[in-house]
Structure formats: structure tokens, C-alpha cells
PDB file of C-alpha atoms and ligand atoms in Angstrom:
ATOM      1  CA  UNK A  30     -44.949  47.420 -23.837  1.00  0.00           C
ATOM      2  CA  UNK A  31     -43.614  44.557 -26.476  1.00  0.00           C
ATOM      3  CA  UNK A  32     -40.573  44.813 -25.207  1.00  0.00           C
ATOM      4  CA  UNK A  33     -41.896  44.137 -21.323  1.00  0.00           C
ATOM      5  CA  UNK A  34     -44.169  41.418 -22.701  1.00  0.00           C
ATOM      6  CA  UNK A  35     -41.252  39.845 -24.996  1.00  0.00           C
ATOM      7  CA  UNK A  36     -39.246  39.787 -22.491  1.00  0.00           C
ATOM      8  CA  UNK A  37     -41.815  37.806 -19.874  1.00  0.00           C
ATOM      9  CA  UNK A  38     -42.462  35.449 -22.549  1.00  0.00           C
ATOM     10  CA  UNK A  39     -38.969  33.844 -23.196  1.00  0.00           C
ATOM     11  CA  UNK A  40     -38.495  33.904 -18.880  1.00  0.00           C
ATOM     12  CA  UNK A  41     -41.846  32.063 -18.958  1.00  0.00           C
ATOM     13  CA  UNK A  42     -40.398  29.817 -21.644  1.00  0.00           C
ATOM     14  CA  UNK A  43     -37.144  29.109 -19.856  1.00  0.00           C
ATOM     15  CA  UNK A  44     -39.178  28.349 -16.495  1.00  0.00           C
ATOM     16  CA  UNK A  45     -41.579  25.773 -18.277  1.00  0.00           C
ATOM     17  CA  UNK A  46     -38.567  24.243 -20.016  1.00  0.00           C
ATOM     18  CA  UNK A  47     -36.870  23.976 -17.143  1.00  0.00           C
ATOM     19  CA  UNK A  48     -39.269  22.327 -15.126  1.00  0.00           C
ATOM     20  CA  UNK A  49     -40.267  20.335 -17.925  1.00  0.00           C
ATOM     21  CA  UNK A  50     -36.538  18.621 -17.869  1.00  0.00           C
ATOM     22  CA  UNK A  51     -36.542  18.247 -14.019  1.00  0.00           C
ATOM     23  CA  UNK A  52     -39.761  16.600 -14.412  1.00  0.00           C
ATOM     24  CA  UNK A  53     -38.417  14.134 -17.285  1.00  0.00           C
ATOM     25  CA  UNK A  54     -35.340  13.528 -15.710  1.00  0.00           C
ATOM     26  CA  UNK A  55     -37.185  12.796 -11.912  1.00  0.00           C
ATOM     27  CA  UNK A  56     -39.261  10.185 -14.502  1.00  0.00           C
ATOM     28  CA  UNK A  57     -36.226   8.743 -15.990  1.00  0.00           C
ATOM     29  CA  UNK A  58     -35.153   8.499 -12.814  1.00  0.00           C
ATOM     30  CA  UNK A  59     -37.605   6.469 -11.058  1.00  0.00           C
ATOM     31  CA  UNK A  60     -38.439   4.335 -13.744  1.00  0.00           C
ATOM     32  CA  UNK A  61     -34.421   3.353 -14.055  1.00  0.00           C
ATOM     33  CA  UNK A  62     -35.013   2.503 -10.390  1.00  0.00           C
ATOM     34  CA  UNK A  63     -38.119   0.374 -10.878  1.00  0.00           C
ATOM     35  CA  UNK A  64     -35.875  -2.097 -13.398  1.00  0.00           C
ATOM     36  CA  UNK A  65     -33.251  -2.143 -10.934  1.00  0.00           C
ATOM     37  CA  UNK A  66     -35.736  -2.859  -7.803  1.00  0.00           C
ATOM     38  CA  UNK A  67     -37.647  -5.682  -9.920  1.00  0.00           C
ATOM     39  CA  UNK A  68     -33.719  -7.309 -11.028  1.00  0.00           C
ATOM     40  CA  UNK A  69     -33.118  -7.180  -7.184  1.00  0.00           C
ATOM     41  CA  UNK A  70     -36.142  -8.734  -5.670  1.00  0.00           C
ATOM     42  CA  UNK A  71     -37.090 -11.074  -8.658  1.00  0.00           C
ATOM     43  CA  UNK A  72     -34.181 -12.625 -10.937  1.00  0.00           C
ATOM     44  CA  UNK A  73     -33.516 -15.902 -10.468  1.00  0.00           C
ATOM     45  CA  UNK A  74     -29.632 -15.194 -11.621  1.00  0.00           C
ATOM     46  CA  UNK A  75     -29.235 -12.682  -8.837  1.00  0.00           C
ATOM     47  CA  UNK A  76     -30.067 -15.151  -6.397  1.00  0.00           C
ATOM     48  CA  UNK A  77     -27.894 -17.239  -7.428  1.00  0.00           C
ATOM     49  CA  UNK A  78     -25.067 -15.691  -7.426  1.00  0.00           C
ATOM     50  CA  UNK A  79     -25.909 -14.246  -4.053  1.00  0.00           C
ATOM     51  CA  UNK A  80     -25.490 -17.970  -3.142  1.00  0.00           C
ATOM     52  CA  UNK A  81     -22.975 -18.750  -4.585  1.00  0.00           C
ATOM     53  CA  UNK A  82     -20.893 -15.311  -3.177  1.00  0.00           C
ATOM     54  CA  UNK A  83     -21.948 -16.645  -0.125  1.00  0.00           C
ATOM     55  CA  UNK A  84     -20.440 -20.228  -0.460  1.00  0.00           C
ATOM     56  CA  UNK A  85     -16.864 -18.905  -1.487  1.00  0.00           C
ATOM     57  CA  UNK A  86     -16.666 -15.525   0.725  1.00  0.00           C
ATOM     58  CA  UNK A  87     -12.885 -14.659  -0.516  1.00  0.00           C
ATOM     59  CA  UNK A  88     -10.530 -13.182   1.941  1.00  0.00           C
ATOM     60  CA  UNK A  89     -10.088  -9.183   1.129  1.00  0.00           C
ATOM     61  CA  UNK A  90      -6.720  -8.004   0.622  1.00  0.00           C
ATOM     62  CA  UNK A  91      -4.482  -6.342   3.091  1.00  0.00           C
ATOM     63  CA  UNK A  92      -1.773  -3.769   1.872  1.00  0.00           C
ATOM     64  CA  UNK A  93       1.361  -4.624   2.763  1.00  0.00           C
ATOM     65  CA  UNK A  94       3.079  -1.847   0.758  1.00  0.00           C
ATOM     66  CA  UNK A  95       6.402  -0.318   1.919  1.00  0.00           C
ATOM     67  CA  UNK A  96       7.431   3.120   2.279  1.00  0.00           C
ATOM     68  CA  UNK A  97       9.893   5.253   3.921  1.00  0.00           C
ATOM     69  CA  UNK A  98      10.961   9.097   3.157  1.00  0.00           C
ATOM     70  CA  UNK A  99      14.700  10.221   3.065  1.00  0.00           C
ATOM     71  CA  UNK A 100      16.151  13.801   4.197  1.00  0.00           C
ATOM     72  CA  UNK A 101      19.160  12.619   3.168  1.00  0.00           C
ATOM     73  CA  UNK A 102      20.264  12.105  -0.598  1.00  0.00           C
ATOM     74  CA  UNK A 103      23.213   9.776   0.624  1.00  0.00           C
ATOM     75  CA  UNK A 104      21.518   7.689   1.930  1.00  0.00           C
ATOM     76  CA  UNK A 105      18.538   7.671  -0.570  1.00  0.00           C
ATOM     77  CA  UNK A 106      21.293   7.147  -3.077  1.00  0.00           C
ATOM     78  CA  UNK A 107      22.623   4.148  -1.243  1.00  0.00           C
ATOM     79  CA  UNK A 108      19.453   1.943  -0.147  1.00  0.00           C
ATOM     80  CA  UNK A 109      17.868   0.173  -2.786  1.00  0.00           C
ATOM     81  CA  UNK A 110      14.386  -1.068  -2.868  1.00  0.00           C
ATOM     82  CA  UNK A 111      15.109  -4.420  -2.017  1.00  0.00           C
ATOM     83  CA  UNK A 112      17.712  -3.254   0.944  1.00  0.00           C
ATOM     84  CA  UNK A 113      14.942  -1.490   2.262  1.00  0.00           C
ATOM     85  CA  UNK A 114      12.335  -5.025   1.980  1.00  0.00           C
ATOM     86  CA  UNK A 115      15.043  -7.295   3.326  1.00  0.00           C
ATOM     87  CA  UNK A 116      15.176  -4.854   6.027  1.00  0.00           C
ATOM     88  CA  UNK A 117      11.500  -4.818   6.462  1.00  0.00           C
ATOM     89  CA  UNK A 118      11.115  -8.812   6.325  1.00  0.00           C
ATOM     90  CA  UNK A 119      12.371  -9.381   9.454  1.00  0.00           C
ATOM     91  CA  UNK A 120       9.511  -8.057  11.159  1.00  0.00           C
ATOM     92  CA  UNK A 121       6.649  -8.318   8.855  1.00  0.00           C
ATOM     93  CA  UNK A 122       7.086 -11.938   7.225  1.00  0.00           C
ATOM     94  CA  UNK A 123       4.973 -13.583   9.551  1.00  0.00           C
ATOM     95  CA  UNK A 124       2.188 -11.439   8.671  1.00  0.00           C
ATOM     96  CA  UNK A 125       2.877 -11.527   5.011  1.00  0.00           C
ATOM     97  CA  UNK A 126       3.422 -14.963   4.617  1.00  0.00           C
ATOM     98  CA  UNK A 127      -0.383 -15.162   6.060  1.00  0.00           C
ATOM     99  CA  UNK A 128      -1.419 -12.748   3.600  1.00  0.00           C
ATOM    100  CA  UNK A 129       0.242 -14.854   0.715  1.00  0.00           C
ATOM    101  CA  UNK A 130      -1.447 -17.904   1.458  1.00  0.00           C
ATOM    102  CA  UNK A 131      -4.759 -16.168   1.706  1.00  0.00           C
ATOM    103  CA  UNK A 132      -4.612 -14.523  -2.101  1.00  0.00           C
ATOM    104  CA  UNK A 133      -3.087 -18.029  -2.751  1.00  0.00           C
ATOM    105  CA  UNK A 134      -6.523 -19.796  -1.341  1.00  0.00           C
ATOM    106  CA  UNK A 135      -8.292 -17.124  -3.216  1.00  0.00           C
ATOM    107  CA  UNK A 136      -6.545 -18.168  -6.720  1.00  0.00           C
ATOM    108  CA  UNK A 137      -6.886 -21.382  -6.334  1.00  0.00           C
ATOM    109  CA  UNK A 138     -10.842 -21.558  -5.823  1.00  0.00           C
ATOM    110  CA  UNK A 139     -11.670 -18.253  -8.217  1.00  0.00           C
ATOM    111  CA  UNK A 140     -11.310 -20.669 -11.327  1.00  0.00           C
ATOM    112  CA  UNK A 141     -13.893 -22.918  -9.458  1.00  0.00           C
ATOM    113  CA  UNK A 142     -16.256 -19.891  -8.567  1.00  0.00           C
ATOM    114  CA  UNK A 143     -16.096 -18.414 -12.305  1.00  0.00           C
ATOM    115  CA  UNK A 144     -16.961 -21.549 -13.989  1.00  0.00           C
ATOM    116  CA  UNK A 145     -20.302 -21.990 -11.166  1.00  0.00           C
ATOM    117  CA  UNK A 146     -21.139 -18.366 -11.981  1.00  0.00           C
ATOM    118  CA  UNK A 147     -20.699 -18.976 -15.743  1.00  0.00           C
ATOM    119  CA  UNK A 148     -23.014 -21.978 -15.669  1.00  0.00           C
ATOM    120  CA  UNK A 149     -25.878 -20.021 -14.303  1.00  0.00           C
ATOM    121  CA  UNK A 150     -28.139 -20.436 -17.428  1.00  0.00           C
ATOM    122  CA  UNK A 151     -31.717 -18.509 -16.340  1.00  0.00           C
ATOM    123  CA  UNK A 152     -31.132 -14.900 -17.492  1.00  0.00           C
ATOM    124  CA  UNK A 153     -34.604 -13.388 -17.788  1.00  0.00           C
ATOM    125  CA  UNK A 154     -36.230 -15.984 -15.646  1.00  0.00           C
ATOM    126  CA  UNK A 155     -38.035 -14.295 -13.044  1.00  0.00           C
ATOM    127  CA  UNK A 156     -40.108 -14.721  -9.728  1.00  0.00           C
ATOM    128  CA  UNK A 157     -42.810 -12.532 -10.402  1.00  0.00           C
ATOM    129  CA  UNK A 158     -44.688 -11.692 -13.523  1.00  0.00           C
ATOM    130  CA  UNK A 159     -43.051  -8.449 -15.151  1.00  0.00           C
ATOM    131  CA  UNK A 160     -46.161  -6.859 -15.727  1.00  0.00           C
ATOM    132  CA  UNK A 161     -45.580  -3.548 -18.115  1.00  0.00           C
ATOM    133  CA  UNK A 162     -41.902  -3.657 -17.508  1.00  0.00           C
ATOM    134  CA  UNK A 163     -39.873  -4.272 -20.608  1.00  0.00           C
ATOM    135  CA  UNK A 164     -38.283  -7.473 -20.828  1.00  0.00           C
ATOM    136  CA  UNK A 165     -35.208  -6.023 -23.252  1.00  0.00           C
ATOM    137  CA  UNK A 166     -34.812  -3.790 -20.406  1.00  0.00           C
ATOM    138  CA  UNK A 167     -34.561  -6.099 -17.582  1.00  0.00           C
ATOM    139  CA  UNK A 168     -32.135  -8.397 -19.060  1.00  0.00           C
ATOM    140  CA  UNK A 169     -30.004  -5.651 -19.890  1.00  0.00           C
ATOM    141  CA  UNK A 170     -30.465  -4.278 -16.136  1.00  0.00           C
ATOM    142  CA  UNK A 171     -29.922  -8.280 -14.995  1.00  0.00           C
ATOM    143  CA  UNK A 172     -26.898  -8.365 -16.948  1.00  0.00           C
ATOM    144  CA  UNK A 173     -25.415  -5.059 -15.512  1.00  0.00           C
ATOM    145  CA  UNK A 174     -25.967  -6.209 -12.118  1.00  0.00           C
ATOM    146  CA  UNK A 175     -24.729  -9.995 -12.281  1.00  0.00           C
ATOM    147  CA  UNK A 176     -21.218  -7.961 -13.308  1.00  0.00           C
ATOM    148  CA  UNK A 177     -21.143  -5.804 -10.745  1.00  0.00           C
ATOM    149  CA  UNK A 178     -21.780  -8.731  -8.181  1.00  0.00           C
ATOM    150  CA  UNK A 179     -19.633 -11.119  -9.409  1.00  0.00           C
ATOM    151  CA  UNK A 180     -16.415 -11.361  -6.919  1.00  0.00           C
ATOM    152  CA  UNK A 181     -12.721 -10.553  -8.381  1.00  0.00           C
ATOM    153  CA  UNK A 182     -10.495 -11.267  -5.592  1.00  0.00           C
ATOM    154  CA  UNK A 183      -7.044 -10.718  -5.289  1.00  0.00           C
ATOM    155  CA  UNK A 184      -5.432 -13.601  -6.467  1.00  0.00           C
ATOM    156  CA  UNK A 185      -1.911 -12.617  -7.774  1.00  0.00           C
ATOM    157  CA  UNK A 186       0.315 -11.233  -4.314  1.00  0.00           C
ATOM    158  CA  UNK A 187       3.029  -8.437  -5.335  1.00  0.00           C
ATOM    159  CA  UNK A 188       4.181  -5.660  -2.762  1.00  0.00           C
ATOM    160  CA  UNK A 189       5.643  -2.045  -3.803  1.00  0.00           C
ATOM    161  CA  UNK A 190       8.310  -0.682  -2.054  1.00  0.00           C
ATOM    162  CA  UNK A 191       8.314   3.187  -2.444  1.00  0.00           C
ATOM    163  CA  UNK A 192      11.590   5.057  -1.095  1.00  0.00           C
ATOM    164  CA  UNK A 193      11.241   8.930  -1.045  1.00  0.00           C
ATOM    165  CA  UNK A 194      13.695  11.698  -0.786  1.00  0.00           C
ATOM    166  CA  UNK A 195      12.671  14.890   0.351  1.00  0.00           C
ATOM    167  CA  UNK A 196      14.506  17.916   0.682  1.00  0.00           C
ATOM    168  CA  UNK A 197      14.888  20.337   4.617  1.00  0.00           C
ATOM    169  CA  UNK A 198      11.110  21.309   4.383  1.00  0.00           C
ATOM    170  CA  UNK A 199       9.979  17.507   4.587  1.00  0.00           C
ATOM    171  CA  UNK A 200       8.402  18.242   0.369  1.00  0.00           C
ATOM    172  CA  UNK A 201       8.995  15.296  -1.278  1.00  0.00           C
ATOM    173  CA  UNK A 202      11.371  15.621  -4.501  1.00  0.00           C
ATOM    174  CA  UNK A 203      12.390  12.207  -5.731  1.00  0.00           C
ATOM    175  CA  UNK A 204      11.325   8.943  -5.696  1.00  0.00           C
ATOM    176  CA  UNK A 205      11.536   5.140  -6.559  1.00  0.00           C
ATOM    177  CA  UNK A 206       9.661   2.111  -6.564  1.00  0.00           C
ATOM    178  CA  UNK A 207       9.596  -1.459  -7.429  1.00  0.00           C
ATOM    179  CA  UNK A 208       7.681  -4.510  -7.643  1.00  0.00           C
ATOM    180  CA  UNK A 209       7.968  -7.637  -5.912  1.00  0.00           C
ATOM    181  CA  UNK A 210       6.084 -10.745  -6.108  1.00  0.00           C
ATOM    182  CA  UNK A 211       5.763 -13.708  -3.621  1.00  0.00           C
ATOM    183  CA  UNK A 212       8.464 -15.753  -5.257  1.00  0.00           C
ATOM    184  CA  UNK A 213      10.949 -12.831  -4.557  1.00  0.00           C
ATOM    185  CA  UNK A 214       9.924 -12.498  -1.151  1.00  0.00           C
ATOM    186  CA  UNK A 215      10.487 -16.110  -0.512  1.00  0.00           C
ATOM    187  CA  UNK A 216      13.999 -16.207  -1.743  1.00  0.00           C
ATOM    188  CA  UNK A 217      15.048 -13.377   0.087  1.00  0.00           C
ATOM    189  CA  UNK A 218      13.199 -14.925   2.998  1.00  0.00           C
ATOM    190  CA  UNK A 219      15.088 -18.835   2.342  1.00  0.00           C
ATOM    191  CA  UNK A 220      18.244 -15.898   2.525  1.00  0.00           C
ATOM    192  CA  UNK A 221      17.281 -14.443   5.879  1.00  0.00           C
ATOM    193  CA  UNK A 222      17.055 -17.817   7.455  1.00  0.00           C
ATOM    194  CA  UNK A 223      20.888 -18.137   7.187  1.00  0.00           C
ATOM    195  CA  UNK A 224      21.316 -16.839  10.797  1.00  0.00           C
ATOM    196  CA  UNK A 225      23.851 -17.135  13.912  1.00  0.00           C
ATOM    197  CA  UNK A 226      22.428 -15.135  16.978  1.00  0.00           C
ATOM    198  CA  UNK A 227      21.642 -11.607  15.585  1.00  0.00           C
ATOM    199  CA  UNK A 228      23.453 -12.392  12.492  1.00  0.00           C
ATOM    200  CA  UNK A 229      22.697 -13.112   8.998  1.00  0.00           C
ATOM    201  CA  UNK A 230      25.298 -15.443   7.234  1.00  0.00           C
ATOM    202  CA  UNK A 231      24.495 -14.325   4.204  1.00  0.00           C
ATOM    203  CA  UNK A 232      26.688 -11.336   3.052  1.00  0.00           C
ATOM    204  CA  UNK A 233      24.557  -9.213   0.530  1.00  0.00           C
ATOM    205  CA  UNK A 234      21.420 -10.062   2.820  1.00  0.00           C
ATOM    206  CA  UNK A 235      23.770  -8.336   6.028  1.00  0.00           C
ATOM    207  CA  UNK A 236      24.981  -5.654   4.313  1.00  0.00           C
ATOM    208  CA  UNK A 237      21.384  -4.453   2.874  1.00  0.00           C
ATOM    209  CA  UNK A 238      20.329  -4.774   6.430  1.00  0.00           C
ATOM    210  CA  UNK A 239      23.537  -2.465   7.756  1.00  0.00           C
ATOM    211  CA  UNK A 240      23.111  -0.146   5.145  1.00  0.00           C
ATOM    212  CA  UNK A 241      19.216   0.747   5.988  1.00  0.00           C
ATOM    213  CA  UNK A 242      20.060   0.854   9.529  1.00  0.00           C
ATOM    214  CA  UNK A 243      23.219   3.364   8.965  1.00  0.00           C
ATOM    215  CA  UNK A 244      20.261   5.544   7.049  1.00  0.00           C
ATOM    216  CA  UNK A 245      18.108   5.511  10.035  1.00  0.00           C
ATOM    217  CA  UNK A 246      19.652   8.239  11.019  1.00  0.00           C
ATOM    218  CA  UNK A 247      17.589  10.822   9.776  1.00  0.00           C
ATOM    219  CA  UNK A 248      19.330  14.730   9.048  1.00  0.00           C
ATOM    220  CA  UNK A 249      16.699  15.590  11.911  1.00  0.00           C
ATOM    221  CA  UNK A 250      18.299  13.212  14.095  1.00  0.00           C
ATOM    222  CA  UNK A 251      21.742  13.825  13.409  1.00  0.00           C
ATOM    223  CA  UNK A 252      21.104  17.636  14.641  1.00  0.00           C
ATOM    224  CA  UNK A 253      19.258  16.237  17.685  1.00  0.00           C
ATOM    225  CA  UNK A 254      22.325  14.169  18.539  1.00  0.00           C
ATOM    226  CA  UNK A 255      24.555  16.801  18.470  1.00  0.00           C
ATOM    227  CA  UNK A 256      22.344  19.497  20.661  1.00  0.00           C
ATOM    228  CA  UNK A 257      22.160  16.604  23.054  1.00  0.00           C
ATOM    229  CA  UNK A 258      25.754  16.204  23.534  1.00  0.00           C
ATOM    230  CA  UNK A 259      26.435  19.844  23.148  1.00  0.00           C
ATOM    231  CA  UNK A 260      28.206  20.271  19.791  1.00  0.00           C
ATOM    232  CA  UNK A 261      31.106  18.786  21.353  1.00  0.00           C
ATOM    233  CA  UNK A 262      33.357  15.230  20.570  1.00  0.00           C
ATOM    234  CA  UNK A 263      32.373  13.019  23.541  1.00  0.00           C
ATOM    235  CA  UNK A 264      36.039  11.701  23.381  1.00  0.00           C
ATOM    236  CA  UNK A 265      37.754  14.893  23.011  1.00  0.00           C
ATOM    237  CA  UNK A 266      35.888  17.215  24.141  1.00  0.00           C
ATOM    238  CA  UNK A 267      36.181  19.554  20.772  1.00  0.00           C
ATOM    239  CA  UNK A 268      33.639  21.631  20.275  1.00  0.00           C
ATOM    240  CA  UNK A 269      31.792  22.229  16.227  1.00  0.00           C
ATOM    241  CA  UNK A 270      33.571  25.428  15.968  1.00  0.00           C
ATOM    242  CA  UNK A 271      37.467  23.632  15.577  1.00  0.00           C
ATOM    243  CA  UNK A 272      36.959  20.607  14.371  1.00  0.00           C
ATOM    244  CA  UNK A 273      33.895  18.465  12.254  1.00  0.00           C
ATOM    245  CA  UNK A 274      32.080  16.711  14.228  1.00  0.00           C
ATOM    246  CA  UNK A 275      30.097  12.973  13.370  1.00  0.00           C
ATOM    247  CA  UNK A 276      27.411  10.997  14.023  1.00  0.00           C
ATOM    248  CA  UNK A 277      28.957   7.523  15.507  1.00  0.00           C
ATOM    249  CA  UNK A 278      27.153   4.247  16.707  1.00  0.00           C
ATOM    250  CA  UNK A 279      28.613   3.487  20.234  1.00  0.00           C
ATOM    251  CA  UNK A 280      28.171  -0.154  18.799  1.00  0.00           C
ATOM    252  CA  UNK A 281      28.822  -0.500  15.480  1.00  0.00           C
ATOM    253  CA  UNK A 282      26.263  -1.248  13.333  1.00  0.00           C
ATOM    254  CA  UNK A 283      28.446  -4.064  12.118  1.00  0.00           C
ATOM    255  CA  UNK A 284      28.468  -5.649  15.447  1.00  0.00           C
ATOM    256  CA  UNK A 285      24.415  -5.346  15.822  1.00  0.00           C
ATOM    257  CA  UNK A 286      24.371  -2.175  16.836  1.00  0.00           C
ATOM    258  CA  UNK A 287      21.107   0.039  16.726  1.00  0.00           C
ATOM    259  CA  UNK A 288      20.498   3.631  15.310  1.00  0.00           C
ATOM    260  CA  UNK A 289      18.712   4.626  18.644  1.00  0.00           C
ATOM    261  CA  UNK A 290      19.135   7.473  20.131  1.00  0.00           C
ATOM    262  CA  UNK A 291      21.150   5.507  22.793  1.00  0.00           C
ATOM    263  CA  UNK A 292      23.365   4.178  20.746  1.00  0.00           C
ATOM    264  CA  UNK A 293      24.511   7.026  18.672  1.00  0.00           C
ATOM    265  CA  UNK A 294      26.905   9.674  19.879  1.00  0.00           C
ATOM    266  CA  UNK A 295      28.657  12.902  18.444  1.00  0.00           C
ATOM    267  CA  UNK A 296      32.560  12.448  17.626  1.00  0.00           C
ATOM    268  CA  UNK A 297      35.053  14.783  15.907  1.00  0.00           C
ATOM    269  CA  UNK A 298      36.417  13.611  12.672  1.00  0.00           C
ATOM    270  CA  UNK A 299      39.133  12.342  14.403  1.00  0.00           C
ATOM    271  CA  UNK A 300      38.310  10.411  17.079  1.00  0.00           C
ATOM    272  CA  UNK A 301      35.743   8.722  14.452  1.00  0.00           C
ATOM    273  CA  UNK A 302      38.098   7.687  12.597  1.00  0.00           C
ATOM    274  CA  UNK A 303      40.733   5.957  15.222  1.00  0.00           C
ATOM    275  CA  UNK A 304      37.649   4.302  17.134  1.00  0.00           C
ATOM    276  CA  UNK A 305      36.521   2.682  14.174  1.00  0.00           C
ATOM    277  CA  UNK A 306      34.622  -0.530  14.235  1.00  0.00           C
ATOM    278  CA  UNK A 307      35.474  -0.656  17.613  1.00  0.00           C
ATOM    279  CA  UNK A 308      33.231  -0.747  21.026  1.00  0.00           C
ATOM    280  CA  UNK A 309      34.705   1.342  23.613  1.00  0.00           C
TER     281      UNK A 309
HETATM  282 ZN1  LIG B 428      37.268  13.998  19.327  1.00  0.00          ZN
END
């Protein structure tokens, strides 16, 4: 019998102690709520820095990160992060350049928008009486809020260019990054403008472009190449089993040529070789 009643006891205890802290915390709760509520509706800050948000209304950033994934360590080895944005520039400057003068607009007025929102000076003035709310409280409540409101925009541009190499399975085992600002992107831009037809006049800006296009060609669609033509040397005729057999771009990348699927055919060794940098 002590033992039964004992043992009723503490689960009665636990029960009322549990209930006891829901309760509490359900008060805590609400009465966290009211302060925030009162801030809301009533302080004279809060409205105006609403105002004053509204006035400036910052332009959100857009990601313009880079990215691309390897199968092939050669060529991972061989592109370099900026290779890989020169290539990229050609057909997202427009768009970027938009997005740099936005961040830019956005620098130039934040300075202007933190001093307005620094000379708010009526913390704790409020619209309505605070009644049994405690003031303490509500400024510290006012305080927590104007932070969270206040606007930080993007006002410093830099892109990340992220090259990965992953091994057959498509699992990604190395990688590299780096950083580059506006500044860089406008140089290599002020480069890129050096151009006759599909050409770029200047040398390292060409060859960065060659080289990403050579590693377009993916391991995947080397193999698809060669089921296409058969495992055979569309010159010769050899087939995989006597000779090694290559990827070749029917125009040369050198001469503007594409890694498409139309422009890249399977040659032996050989016939690689002797064609060259030629178009046949
Ligand atoms: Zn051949």
C-alpha cells in the first residue's frame, strides 16, 4: 500500500509540475507578445523608420555566382577560375553590369539612409498610454525591433566562381573558388572589347576562352561521340579495337569553332594529328 500510494504521489507531482511550466511558459509567452504588439502599433521610432524604409526601397541582390562541374581532371586542371568568368562574360555582362550599378545605387544612398535612421531621437515616445506595461521593457523591445528593421543592402558587388571536379559517378571530389569584385570584372570586360568578328585580339583573353570551350567536352560526351560515329575514325575508317581513337572539332576551336555535338567528330590518333588545325 505505501509503495502504490508513493508511487501516485511523485506521478501526481510530475503532472502538476509539468503543467505548471506549460502554464508559465504559455504566460511568458503572451506577455513577450503583448510588448512586441504595443512596439508595433504604438512607437513613434517604428514609424519612422517604416517611412523612411519606404523612401529608400533598396534594390535586392541577384546572385550572379558561377559554377560548372568537371568529369575530367585535365581539364579541371587546365581552366582556371578566371578562364572560366572570361568565358562566362560574354553572355552575362549585360546583366551584370545592371546588377553592379544597382548595389552601386544602393552604396551610394545607404550612408544617407543610416545617418536619417540614426537621427531618429524619440525612443520610448509612444502613441498610446502604456498602461501596466513596463517602460524598461518596451524600450528594450523598441530597440530590438528598430535593428531588425533597419535595411543592410548589398552595397559591395563580388561574384564567386566555383569549378568542381567530380569523379565517373557524377560525386563531387575537388574543388576551387575565387573571388572577384567589380573592378576585376571591368578590366577583363575593357579586355573582351578588343574584338574582330568572332575574335578577341587579346591573346590571354582568347586563349582562356579556347581552353573552356576545348573542356566542354564532357567524358559523357566524348563516349556519346564515339557511339554516334560507331567507334570508328571518320577519315579512316579504323575501328577502337586497332588504333586510339579522338575527340576532334570539325572546326577548330581556334578558328571559332564550337564543342557541339555537330561540330565534334571521332578520329584515330593519326588522322588527328595530320588534320590538325585544319578545316576539311
Ligand atoms: Zn583515321
Amino acid at each position: 500500500m505505501p509503495l502504490i500510494s508513493g508511487l501516485a504521489i511523485a506521478i501526481s507531482t510530475v503532472i502538476g509540475l509539468t503543467a505548471a511550466i506549460i502554464l508559465f511558459c504559455l504566460f511568458k509567452r503572451r506577455e513577450q507578445r503583448n510588448y512586441h504588439d504595443f512596439v508595433l502599433e504604438n512607437s513613434i521610432s517604428i514609424k519612422k523608420l517604416d517611412e523612411i524604409n519606404r523612401r529608400y526601397d533598396f534594390y535586392p541582390y541577384v546572385c550572379f555566382d558561377q559554377f560548372h562541374t568537371y568529369d575530367n581532371q585535365t581539364f579541371f586542371n587546365m581552366i582556371s577560375c578566371q578562364d572560366y568568368l572570361v568565358y562566362q562574360l560574354q553572355y552575362i555582362r549585360t546583366k551584370l553590369f545592371e546588377q553592379i550599378k544597382k548595389v552601386d545605387h544602393n552604396s551610394s544612398r545607404y550612408k544617407e539612409y543610416l545617418a536619417e535612421v540614426n537621427s531618429i531621437d524619440t525612443s520610448g515616445q509612444f502613441a498610446a498610454p502604456i498602461g501596466k506595461l513596463k517602460s524598461e521593457r518596451l524600450l528594450k523591445t523598441e530597440c530590438k525591433l528598430m535593428q531588425d528593421k533597419t535595411c543592410v543592402p548589398v552595397t559591395q558587388f563580388c561574384l564567386r566562381v566555383t569549378l568542381y571536379r567530380s569523379n565517373i559517378n557524377g560525386r563531387v571530389c575537388e574543388e576551387k573558388g575565387e573571388i572577384f569584385t567589380a573592378e576585376d570584372i571591368f578590366a577583363i570586360n575593357k579586355r573582351l572589347n578588343r574584338k574582330s568578328g568572332n575574335f578577341y585580339l587579346d591573346r590571354e583573353i582568347w586563349e582562356s576562352i579556347c581552353r573552356v570551350e576545348r573542356g566542354k567536352v564532357s567524358n559523357k560526351m566524348r563516349f556519346a561521340i564515339y557511339k554516334r560515329d560507331g567507334y570508328r575514325c571518320r577519315k579512316c575508317g579504323v575501328s577502337d579495337r586497332y588504333a586510339p581513337l579522338e575527340i576532334d572539332h570539325i572546326i577548330p576551336i581556334a578558328k571559332g569553332g564550337k564543342s557541339t555535338y555537330d561540330n565534334l567528330q571521332t578520329l584515330c590518333h593519326r588522322c588527328n594529328t595530320e588534320k590538325g588545325d585544319t578545316i576539311e
